[in-house]
PDB file of C-alpha atoms and ligand atoms in Angstrom:
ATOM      1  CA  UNK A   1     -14.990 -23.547   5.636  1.00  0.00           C
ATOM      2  CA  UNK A   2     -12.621 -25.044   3.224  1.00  0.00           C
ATOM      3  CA  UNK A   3     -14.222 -27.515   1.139  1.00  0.00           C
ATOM      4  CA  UNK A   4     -12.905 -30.172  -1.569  1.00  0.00           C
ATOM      5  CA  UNK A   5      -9.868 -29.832  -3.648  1.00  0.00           C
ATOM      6  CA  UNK A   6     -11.087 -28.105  -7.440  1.00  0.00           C
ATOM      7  CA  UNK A   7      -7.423 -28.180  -8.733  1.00  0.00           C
ATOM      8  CA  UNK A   8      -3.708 -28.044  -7.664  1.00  0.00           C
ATOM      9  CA  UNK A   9      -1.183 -26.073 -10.060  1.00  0.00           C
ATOM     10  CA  UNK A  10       2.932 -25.729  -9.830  1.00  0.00           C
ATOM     11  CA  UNK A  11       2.132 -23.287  -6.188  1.00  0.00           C
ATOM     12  CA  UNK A  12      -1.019 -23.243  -5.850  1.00  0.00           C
ATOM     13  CA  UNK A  13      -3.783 -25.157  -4.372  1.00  0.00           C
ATOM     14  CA  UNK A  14      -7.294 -24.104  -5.285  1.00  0.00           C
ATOM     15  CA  UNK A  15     -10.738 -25.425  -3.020  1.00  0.00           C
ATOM     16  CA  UNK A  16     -13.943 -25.100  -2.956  1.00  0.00           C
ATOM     17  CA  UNK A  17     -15.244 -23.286   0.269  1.00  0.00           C
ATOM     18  CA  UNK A  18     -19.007 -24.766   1.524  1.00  0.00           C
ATOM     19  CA  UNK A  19     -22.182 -23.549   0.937  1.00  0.00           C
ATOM     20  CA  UNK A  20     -20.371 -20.364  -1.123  1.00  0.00           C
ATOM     21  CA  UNK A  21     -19.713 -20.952  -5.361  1.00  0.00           C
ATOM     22  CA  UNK A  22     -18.531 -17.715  -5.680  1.00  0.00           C
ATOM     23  CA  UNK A  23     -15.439 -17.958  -3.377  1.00  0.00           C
ATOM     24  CA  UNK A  24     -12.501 -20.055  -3.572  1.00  0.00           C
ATOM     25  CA  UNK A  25      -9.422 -20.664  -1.198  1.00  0.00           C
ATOM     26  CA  UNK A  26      -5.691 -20.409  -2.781  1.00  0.00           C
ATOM     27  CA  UNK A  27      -3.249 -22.912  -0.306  1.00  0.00           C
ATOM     28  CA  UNK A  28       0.205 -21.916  -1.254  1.00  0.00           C
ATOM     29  CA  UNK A  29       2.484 -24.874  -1.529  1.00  0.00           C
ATOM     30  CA  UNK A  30       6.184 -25.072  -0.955  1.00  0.00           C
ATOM     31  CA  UNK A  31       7.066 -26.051  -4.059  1.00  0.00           C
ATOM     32  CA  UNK A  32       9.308 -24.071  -6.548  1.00  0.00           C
ATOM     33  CA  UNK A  33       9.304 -24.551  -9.745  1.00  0.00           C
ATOM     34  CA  UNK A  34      11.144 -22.620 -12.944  1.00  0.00           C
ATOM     35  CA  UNK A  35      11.746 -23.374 -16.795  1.00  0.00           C
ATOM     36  CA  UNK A  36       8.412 -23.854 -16.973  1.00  0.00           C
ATOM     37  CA  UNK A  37       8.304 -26.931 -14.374  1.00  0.00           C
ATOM     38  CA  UNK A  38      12.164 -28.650 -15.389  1.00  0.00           C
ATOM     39  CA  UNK A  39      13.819 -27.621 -12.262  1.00  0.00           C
ATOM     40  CA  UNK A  40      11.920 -28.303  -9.004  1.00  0.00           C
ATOM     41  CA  UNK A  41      12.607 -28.433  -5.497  1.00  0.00           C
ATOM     42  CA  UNK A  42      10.899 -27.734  -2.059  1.00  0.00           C
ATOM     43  CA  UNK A  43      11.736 -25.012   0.256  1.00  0.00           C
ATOM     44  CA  UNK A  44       9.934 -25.116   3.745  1.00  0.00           C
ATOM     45  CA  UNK A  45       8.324 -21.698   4.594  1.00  0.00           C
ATOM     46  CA  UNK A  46       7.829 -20.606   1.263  1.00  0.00           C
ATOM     47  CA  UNK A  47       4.350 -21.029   0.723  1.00  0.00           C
ATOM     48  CA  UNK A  48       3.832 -18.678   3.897  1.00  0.00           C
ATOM     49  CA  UNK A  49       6.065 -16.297   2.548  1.00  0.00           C
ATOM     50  CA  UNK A  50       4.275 -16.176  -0.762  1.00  0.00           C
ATOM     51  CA  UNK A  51       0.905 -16.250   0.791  1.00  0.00           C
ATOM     52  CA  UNK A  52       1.524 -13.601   3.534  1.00  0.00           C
ATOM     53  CA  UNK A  53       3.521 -11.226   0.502  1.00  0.00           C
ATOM     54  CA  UNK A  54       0.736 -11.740  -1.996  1.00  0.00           C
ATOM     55  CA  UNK A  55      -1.539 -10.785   0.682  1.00  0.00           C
ATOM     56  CA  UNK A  56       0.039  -7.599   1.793  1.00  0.00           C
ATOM     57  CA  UNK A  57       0.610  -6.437  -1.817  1.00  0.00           C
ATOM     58  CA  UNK A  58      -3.268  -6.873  -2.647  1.00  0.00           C
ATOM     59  CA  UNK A  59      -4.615  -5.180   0.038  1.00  0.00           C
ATOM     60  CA  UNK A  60      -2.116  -2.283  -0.584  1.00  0.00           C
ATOM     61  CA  UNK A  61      -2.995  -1.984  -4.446  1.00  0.00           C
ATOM     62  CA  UNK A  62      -6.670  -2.506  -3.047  1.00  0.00           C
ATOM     63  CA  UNK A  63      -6.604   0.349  -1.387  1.00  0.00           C
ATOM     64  CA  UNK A  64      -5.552   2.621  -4.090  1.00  0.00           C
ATOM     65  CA  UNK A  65      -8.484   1.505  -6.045  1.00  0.00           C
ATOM     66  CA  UNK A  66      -7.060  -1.438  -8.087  1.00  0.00           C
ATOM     67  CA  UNK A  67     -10.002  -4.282  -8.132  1.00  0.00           C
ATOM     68  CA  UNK A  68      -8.620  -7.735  -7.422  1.00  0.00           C
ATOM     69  CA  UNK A  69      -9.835 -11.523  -6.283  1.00  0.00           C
ATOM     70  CA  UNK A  70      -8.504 -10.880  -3.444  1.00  0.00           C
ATOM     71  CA  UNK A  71     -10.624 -11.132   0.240  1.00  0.00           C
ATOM     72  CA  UNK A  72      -8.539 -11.882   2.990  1.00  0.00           C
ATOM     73  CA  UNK A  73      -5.601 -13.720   4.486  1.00  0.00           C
ATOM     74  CA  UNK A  74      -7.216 -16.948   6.400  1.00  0.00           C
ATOM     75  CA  UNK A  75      -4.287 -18.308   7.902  1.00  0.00           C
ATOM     76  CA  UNK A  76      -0.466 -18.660   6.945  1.00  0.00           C
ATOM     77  CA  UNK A  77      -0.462 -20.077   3.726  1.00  0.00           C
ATOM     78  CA  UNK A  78      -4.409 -19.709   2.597  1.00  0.00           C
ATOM     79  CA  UNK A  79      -6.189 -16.982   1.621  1.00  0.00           C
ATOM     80  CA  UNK A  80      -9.990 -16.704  -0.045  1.00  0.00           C
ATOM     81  CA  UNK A  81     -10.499 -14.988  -3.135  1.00  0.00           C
ATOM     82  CA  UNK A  82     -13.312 -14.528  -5.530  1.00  0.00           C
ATOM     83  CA  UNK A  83     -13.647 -17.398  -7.953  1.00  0.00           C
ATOM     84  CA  UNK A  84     -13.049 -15.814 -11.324  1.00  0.00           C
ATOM     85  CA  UNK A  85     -12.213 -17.875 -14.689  1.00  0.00           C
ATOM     86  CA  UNK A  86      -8.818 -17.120 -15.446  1.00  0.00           C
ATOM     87  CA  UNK A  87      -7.319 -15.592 -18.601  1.00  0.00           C
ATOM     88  CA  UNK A  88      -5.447 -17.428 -20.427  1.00  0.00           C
ATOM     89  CA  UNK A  89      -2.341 -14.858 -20.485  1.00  0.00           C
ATOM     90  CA  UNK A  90       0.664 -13.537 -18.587  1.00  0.00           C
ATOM     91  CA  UNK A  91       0.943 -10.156 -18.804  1.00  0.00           C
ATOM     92  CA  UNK A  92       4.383  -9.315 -18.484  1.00  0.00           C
ATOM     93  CA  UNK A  93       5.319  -5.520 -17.848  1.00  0.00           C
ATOM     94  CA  UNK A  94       9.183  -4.949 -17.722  1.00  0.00           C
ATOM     95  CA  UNK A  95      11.125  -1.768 -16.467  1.00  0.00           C
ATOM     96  CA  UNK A  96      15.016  -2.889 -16.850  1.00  0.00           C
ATOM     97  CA  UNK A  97      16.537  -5.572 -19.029  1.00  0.00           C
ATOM     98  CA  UNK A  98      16.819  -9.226 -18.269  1.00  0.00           C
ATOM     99  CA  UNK A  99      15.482 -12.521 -18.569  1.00  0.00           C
ATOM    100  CA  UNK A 100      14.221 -14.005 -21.787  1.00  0.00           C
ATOM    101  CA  UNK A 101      13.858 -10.378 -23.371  1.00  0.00           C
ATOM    102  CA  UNK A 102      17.839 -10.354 -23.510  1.00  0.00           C
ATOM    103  CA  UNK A 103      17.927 -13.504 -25.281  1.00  0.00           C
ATOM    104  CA  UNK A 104      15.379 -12.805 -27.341  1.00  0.00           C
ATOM    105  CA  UNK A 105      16.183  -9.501 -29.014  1.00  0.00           C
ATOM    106  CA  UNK A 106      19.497  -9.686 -27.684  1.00  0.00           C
ATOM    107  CA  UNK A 107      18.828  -6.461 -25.529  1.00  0.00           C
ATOM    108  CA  UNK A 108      22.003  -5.667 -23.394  1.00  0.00           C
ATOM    109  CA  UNK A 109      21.659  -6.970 -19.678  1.00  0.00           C
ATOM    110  CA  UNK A 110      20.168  -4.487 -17.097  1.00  0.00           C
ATOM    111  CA  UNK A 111      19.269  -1.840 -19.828  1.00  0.00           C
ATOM    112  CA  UNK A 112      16.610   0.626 -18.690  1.00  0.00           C
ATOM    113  CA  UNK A 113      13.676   1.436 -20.320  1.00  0.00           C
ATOM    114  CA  UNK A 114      12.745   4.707 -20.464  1.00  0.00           C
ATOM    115  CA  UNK A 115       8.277   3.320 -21.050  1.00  0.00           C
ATOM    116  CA  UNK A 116       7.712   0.148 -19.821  1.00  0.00           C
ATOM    117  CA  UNK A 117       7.232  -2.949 -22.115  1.00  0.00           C
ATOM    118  CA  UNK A 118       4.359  -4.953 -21.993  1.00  0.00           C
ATOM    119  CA  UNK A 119       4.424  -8.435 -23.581  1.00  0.00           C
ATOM    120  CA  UNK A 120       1.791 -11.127 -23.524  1.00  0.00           C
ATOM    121  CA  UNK A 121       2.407 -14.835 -23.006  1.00  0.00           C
ATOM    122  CA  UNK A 122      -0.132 -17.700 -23.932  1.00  0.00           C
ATOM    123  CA  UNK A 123      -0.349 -19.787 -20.685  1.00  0.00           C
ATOM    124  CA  UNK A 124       0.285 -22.733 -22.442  1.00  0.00           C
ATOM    125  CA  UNK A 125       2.663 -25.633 -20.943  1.00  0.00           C
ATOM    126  CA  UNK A 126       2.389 -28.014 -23.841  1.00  0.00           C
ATOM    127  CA  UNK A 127       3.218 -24.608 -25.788  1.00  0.00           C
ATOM    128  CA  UNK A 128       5.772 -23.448 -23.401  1.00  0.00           C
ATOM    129  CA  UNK A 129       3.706 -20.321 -22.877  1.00  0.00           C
ATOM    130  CA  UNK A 130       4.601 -18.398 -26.137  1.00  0.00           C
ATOM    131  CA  UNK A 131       5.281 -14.422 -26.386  1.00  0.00           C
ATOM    132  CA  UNK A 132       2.195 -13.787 -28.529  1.00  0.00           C
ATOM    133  CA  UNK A 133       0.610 -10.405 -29.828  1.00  0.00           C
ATOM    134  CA  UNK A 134      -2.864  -8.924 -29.637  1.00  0.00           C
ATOM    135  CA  UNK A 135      -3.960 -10.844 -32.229  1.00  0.00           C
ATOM    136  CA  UNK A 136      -2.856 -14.388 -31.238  1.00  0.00           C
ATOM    137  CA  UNK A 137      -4.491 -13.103 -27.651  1.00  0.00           C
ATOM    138  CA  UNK A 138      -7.961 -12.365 -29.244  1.00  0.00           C
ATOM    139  CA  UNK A 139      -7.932 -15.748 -31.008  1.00  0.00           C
ATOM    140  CA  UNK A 140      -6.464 -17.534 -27.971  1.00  0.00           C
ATOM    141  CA  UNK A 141      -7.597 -16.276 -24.885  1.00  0.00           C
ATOM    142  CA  UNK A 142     -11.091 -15.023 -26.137  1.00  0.00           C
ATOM    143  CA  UNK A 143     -10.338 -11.371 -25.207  1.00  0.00           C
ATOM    144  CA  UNK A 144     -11.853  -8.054 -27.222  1.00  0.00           C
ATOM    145  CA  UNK A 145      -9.694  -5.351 -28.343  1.00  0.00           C
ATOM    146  CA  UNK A 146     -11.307  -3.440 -25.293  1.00  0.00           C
ATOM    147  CA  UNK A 147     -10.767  -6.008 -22.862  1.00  0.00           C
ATOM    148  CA  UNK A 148      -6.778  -5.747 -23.839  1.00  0.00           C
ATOM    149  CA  UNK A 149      -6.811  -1.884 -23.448  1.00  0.00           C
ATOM    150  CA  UNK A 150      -8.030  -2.156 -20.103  1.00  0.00           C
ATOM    151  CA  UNK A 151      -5.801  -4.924 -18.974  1.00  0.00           C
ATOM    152  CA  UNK A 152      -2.353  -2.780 -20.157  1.00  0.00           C
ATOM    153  CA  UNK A 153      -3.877  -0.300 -19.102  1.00  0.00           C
ATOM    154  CA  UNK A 154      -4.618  -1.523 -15.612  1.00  0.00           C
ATOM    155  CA  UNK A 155      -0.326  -3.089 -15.441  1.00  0.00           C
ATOM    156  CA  UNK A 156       0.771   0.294 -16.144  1.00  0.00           C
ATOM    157  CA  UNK A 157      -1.242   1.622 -13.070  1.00  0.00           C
ATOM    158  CA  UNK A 158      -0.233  -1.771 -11.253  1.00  0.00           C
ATOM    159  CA  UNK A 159       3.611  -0.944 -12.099  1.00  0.00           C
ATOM    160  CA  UNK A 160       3.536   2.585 -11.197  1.00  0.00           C
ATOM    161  CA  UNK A 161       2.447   1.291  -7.811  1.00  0.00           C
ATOM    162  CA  UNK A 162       4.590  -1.364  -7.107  1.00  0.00           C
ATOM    163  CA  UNK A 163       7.447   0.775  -8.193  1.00  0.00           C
ATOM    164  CA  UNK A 164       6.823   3.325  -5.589  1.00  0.00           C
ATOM    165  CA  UNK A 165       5.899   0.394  -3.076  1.00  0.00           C
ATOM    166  CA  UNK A 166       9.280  -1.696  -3.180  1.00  0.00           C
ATOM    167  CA  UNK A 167      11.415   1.361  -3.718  1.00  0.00           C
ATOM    168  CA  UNK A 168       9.969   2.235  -0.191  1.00  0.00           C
ATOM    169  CA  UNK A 169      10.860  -1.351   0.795  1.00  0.00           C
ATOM    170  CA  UNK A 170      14.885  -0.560  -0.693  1.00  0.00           C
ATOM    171  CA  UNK A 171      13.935  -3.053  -3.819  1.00  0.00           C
ATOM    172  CA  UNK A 172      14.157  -2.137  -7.340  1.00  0.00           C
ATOM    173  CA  UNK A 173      11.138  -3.506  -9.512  1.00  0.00           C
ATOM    174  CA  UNK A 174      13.029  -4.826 -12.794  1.00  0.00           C
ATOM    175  CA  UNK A 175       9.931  -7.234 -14.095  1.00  0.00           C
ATOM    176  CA  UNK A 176       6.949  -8.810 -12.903  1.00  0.00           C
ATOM    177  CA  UNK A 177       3.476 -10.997 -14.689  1.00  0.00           C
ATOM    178  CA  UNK A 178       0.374 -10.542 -13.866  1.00  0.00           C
ATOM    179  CA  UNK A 179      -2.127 -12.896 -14.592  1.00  0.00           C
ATOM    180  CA  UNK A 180      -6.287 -11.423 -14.671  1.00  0.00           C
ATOM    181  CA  UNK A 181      -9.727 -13.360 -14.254  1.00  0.00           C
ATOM    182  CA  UNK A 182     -13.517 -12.485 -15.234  1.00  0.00           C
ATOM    183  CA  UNK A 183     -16.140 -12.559 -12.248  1.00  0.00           C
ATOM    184  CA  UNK A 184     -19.184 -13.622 -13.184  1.00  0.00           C
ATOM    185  CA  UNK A 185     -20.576 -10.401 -14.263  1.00  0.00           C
ATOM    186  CA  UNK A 186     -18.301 -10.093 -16.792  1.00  0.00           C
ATOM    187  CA  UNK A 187     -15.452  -8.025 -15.443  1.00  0.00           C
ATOM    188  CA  UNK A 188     -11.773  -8.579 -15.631  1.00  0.00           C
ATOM    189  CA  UNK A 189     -10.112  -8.335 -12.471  1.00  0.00           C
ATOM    190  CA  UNK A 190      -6.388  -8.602 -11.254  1.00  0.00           C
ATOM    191  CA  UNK A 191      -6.126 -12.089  -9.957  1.00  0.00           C
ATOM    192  CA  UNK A 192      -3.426 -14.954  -8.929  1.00  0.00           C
ATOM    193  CA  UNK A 193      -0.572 -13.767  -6.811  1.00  0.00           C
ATOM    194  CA  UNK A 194       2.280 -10.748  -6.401  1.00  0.00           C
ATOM    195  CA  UNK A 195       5.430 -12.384  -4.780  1.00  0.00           C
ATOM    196  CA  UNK A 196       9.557 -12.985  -5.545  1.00  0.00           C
ATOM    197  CA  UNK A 197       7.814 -16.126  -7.384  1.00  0.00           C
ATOM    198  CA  UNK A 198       6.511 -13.455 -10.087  1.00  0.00           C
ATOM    199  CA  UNK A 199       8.407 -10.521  -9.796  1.00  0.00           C
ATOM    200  CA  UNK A 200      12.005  -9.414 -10.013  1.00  0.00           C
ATOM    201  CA  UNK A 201      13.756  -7.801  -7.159  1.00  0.00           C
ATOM    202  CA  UNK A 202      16.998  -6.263  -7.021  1.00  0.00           C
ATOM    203  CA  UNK A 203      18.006  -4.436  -3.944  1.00  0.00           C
ATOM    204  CA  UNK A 204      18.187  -0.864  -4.487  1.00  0.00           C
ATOM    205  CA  UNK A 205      21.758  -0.653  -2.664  1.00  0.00           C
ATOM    206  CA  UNK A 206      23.640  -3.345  -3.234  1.00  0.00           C
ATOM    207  CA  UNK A 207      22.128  -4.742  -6.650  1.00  0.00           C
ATOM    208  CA  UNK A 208      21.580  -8.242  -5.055  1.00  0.00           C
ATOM    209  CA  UNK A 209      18.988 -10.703  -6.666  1.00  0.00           C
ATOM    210  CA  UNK A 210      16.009 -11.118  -4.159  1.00  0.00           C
ATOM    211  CA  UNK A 211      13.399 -13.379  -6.392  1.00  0.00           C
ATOM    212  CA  UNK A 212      13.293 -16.544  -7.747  1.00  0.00           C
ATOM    213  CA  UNK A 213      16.309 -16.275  -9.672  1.00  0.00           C
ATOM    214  CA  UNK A 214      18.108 -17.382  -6.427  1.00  0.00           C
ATOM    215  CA  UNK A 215      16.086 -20.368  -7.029  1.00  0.00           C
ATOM    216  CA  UNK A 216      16.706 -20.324 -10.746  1.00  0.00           C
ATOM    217  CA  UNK A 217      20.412 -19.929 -10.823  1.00  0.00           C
ATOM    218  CA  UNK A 218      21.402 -21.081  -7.662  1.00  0.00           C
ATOM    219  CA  UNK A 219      22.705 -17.868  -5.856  1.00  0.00           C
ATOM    220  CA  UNK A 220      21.665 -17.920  -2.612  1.00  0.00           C
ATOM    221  CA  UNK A 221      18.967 -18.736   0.599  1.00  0.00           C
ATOM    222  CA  UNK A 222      15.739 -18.227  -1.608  1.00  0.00           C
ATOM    223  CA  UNK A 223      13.699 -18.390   2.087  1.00  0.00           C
ATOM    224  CA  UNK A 224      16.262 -16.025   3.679  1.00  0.00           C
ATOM    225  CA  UNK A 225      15.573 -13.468   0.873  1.00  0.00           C
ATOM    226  CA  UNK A 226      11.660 -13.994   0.781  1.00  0.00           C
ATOM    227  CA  UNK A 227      11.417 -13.552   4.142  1.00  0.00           C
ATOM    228  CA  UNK A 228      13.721 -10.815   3.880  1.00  0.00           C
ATOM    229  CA  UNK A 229      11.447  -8.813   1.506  1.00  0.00           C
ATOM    230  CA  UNK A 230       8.103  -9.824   4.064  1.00  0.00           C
ATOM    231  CA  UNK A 231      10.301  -8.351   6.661  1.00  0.00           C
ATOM    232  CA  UNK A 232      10.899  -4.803   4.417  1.00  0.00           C
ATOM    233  CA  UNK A 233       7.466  -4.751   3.299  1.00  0.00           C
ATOM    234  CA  UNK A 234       5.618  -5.254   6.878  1.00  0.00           C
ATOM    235  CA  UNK A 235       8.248  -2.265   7.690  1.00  0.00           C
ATOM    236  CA  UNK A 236       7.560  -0.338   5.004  1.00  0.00           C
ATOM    237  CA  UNK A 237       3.883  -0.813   3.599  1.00  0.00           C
ATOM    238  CA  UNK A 238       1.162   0.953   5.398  1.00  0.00           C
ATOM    239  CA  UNK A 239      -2.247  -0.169   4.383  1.00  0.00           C
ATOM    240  CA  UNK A 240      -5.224   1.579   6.037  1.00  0.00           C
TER     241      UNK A 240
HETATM  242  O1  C5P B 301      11.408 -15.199 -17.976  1.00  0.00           O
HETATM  243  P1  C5P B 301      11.028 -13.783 -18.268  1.00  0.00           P
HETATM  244  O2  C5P B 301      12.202 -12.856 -18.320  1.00  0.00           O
HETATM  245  O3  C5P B 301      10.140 -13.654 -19.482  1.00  0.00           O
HETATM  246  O4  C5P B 301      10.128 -13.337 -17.011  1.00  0.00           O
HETATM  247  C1  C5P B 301       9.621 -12.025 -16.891  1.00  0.00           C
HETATM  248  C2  C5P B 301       8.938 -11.876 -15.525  1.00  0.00           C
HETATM  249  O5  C5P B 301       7.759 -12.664 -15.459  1.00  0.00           O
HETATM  250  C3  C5P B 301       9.807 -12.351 -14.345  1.00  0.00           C
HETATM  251  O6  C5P B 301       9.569 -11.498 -13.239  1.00  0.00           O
HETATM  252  C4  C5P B 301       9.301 -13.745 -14.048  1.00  0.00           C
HETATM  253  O7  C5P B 301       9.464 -14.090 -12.694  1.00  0.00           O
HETATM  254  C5  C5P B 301       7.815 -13.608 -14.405  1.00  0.00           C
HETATM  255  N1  C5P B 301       7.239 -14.871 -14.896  1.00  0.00           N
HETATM  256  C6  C5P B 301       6.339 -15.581 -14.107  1.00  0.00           C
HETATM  257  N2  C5P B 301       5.793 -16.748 -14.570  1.00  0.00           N
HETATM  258  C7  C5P B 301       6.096 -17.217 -15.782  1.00  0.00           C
HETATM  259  C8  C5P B 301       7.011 -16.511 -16.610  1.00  0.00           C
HETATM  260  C9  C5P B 301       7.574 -15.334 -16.136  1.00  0.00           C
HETATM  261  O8  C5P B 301       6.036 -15.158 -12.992  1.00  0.00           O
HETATM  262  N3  C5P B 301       5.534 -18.341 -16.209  1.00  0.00           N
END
């Protein structure tokens, strides 16, 4: 039973559920947000879409053996997870060119890389969530060399996954952050959510943006293409 609100983020409720502390429910709101929160708007739907997507995507990396916070989908736009303190990073693993990379090292548009690159951000609003290295991350985000190992090394496996997954689903996976927690024993699982919000999706065929950049630069129906991808992914994705 859901209990009382413990925090709301950008798309993301978070509450307590009764009589359990080591469980939380996620309500997805419809809210989108982008340059870190200057450009808002509301689109109705998409917190289902992003709930039911996240959902599907966790219990398929579940079962191939990648640990998450995730439990189960309650309804439409909630699901319960395991209450894990968050770490303070987004792990961002990138396959083709685009995005603040190009701007940054002025890497040509749509360039593919032939190893993925994995770059860290300190999740930081005031701070504009900075690109930071291993370093800043043990200082910051009170991580051990180990504990970043294990995280990189757990994207990779992530990536290879989701590759196969949304090439099955006719979707290209250019980019994508991933954001872990620590249970209370210690261990650092995947947590947060998988969805067009966090990823980018170009379809395989035509090339077509199918993420939040339709949000972000105004190209398109961003419910017709999140539902779109839900519809590919029911289609496609088998989970046992
Ligand atoms: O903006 P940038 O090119 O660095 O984004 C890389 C990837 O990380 C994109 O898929 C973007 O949607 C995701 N991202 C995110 N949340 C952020 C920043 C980036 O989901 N705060």
């Amino acid at each position: 039973m859901k209990g009382s609100l413990l925090y709301e983020g950008k798309a993301k409720k978070v509450y307590h559920v009764e009589g359990q502390d080591q469980q939380l429910i996620l309500s997805y709101k419809n809210d989108a947000t982008a340059f870190n929160g200057k450009k808002k708007a509301e689109f109705e739907g998409k917190g289902r879409l992003n709930n039911l997507i996240t959902s599907k995507i966790f219990q398929y990396l579940h079962a191939q053996g990648i640990s998450s916070h995730f439990i189960k989908a309650l309804n439409d736009t909630e699901q319960q997870v395991y209450k894990t303190e968050i770490i303070p990073l987004e792990v961002v693993i990138r396959n083709i060119a685009t995005g603040s990379i190009t701007k940054r090292l002025g890497i040509e548009e749509k360039t593919v890389f032939l190893q993925p690159i994995i770059e860290l951000f300190y999740k930081d609003d005031s701070l504009d969530d900075p690109l930071i290295n291993d370093e800043h991350a043990k200082l910051l985000a009170n991580v051990t060399e180990y504990d970043l190992d294990d995280l990189k090394i757990e994207a990779l496996k992530i990536n290879s996954l989701l590759k196969k997954v949304f090439l099955e689903a006719g979707l290209t996976l250019v980019d994508f952050k991933l954001e872990f927690g620590r249970l209370p024993d210690g261990s650092i699982v995947l947590a947060d959510e998988i969805s067009p919000d966090t990823c980018r999706l170009w379809d395989t065929k035509t090339g077509e943006k199918m993420d939040k950049d339709v949000f972000r630069n105004d190209i398109g129906d961003l419910i017709e293409v999140y539902q779109t991808i839900l519809n590919r992914l029911e289609e496609k994705v088998c989970v046992k």
